[in-house]
GROMACS .gro file of C-alpha atoms in nm:
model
  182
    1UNK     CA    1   0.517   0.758   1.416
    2UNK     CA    2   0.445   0.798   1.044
    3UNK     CA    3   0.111   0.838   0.855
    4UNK     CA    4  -0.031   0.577   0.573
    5UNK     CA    5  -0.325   0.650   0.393
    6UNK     CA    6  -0.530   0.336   0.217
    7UNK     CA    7  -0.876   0.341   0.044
    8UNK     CA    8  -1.195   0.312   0.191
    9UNK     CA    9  -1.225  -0.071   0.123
   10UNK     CA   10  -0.893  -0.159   0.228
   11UNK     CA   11  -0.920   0.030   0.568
   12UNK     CA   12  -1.238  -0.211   0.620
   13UNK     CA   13  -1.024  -0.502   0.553
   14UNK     CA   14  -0.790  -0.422   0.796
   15UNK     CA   15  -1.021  -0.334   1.057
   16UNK     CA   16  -1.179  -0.706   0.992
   17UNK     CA   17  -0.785  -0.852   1.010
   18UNK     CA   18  -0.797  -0.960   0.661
   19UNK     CA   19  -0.542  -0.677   0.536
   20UNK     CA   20  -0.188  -0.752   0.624
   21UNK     CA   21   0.057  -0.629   0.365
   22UNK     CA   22   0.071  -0.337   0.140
   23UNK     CA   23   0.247  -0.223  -0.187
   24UNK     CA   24   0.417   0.094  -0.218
   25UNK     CA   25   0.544   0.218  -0.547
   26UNK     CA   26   0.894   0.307  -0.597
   27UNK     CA   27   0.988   0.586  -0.778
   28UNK     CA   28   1.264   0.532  -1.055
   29UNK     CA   29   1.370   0.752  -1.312
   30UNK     CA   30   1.428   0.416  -1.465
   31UNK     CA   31   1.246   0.162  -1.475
   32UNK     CA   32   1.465  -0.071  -1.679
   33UNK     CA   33   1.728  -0.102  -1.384
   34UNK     CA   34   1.769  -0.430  -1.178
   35UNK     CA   35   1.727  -0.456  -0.792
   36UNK     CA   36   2.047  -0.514  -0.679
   37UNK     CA   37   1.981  -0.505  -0.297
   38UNK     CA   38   1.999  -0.305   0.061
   39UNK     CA   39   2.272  -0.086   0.105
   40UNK     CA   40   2.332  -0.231   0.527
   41UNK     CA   41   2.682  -0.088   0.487
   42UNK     CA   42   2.849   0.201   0.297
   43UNK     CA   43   3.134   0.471   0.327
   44UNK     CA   44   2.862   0.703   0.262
   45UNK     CA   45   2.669   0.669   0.550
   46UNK     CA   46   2.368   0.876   0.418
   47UNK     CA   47   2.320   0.567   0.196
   48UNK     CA   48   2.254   0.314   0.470
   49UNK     CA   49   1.888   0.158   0.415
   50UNK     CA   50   1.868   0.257   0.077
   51UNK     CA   51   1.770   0.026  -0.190
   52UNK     CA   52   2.002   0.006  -0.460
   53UNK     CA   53   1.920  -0.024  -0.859
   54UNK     CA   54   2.111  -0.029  -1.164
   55UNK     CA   55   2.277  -0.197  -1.497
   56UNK     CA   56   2.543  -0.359  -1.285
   57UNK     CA   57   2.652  -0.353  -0.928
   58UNK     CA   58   2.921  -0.110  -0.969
   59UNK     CA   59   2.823   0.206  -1.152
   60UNK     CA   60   2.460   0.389  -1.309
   61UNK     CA   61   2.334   0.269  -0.997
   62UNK     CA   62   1.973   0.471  -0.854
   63UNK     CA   63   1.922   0.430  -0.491
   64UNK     CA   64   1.582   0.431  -0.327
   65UNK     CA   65   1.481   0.503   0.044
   66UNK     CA   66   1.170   0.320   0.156
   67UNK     CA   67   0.943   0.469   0.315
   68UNK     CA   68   0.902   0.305   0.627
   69UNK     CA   69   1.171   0.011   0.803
   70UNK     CA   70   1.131  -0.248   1.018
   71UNK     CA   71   0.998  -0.159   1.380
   72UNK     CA   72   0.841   0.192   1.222
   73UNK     CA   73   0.456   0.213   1.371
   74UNK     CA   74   0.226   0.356   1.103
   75UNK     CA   75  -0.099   0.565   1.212
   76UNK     CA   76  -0.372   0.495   0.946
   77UNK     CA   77  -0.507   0.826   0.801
   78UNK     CA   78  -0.916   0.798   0.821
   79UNK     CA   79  -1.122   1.079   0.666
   80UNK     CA   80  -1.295   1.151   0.995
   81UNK     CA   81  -1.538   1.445   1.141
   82UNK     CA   82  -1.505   1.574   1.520
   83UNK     CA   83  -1.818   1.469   1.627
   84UNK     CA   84  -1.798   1.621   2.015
   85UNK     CA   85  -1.903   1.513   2.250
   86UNK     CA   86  -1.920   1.166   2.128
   87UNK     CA   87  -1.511   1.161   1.962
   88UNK     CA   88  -1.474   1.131   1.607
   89UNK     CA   89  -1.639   0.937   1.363
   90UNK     CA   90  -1.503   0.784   1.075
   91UNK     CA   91  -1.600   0.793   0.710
   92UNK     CA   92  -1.513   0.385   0.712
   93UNK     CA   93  -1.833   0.306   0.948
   94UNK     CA   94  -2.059   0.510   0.700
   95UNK     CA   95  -2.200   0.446   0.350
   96UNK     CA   96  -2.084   0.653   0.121
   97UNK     CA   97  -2.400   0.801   0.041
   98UNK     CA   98  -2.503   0.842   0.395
   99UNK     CA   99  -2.129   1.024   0.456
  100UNK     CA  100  -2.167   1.252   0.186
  101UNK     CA  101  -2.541   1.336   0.341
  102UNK     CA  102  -2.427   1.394   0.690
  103UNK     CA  103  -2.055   1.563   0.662
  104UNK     CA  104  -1.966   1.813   0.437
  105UNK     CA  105  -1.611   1.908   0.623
  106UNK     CA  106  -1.391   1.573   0.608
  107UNK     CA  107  -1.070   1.592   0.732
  108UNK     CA  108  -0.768   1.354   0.789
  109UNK     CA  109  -0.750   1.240   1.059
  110UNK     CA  110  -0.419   1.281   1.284
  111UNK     CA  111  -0.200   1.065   1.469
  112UNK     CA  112  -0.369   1.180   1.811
  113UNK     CA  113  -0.692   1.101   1.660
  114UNK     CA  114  -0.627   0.794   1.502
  115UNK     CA  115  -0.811   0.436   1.580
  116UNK     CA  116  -0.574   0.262   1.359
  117UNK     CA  117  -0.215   0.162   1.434
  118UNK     CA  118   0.033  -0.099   1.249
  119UNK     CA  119   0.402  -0.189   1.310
  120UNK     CA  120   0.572  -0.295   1.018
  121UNK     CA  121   0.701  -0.602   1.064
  122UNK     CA  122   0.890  -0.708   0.731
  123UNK     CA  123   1.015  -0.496   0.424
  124UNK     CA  124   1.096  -0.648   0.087
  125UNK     CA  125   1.151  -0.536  -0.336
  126UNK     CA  126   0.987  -0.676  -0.600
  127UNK     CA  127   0.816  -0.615  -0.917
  128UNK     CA  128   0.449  -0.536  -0.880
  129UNK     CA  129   0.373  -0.844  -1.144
  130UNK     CA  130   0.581  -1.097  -0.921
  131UNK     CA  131   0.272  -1.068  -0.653
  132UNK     CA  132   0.146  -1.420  -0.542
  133UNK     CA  133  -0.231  -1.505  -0.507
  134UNK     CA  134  -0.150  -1.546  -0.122
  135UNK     CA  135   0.026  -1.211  -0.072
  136UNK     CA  136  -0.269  -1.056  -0.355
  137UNK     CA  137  -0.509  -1.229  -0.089
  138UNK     CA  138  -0.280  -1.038   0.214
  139UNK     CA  139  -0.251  -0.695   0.050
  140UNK     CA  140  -0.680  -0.634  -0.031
  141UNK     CA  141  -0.816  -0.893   0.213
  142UNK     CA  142  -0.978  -1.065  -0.039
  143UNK     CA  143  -1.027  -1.432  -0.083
  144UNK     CA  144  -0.971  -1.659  -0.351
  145UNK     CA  145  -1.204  -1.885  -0.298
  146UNK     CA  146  -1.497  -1.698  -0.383
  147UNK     CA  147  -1.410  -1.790  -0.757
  148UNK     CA  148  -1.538  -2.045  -0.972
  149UNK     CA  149  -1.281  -2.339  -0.929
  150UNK     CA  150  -1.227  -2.297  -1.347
  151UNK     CA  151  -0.995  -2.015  -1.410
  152UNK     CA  152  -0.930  -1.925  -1.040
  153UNK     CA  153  -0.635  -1.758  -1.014
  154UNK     CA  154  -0.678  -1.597  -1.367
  155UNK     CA  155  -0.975  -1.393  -1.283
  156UNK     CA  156  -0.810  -1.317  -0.906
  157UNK     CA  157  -0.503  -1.170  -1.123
  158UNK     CA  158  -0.701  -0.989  -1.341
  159UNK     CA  159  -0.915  -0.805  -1.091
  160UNK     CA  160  -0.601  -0.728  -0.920
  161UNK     CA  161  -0.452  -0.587  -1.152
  162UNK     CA  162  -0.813  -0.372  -1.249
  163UNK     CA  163  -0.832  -0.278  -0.909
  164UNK     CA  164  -0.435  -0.138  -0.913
  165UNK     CA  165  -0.474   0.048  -1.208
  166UNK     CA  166  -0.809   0.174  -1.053
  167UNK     CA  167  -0.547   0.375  -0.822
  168UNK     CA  168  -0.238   0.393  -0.996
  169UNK     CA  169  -0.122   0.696  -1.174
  170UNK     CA  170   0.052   0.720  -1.492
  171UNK     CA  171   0.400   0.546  -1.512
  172UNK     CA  172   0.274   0.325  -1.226
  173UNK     CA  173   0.022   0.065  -1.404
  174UNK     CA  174   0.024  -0.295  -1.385
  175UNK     CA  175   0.139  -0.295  -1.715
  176UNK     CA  176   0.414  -0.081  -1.609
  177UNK     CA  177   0.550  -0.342  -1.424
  178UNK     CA  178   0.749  -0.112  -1.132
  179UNK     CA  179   0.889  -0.233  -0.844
  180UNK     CA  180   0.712  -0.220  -0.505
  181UNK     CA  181   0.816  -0.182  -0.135
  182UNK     CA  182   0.623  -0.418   0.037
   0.00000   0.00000   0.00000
């Protein structure tokens, strides 16, 4: 079992089942390079699930491991208080002013505490700009149809993309462009 750790808001949306995909950065030291594919098969076995990256498929390759595979279950890392006698309590079913009021010792909580538990079901590369509406709609929850009908998908791209770069650190932007486990 392996921890994930999501925001606030998107911890809500999967508690509602409206959250069903995530992103995951990968880390190149070059960005430039093309996805070339899985390695399923290699005389090096330490390569085997790796993603591979490069200029061309048989040399300056840069190989990738993601972080979780297919069948891996996930425990969702809360910020949560022991709250005994009554189990824990987590920072998700407050306000954030009314957390900050009542607990000043937040924690992480651990997979024996944990409420929240996902199997991952699917793992695929892309560039972070390649995102659909549907799968922007499957990774925050949100819906598209709250927008005006004129210029729809243009403002559901662009607050996407704010509310990446609202968590994204250097190198990782939406204007950076980097591929993404998803």
């Amino acid at each position: 079992m392996k921890p994930i750790l999501f925001n606030t808001e998107m911890v809500k949306a999967i508690l509602d089942g409206r959250k069903t995909q995530t992103r995951r950065v990968i880390p190149l030291k070059n960005n430039d390079l093309i996805f070339t594919g899985f390695v399923v098969s290699s005389t090096a076995k330490n390569r085997e699930g790796y993603c591979a990256f490069g200029k061309n498929k048989e040399r300056d390759l840069e190989f990738a491991k993601p972080h979780y595979k297919v069948g891996d279950i996930l425990y969702v890392k809360e910020k949560c208080v022991d709250e005994y006698p009554n189990g824990f309590c987590f920072k998700e079913d407050y306000e954030e002013e009314e957390w900050n009021d009542r607990y000043l010792i937040k924690q992480y909580c651990n997979k024996l505490n944990a409420r929240i538990f996902l199997k991952v079901t699917n793992v695929r590369v892309e560039r972070l700009q390649d995102i659909s509406v549907r799968d922007i709609e499957k990774a925050t929850g949100w819906r598209r149809e709250i927008y005006s009908y004129s210029n729809k998908n243009k403002a559901f791209f662009k607050d996407y993309r704010d509310f990446w770069n609202s968590t994204a650190k250097d190198g990782y932007k939406w204007e950076d462009n980097p591929y993404v486990f998803i």
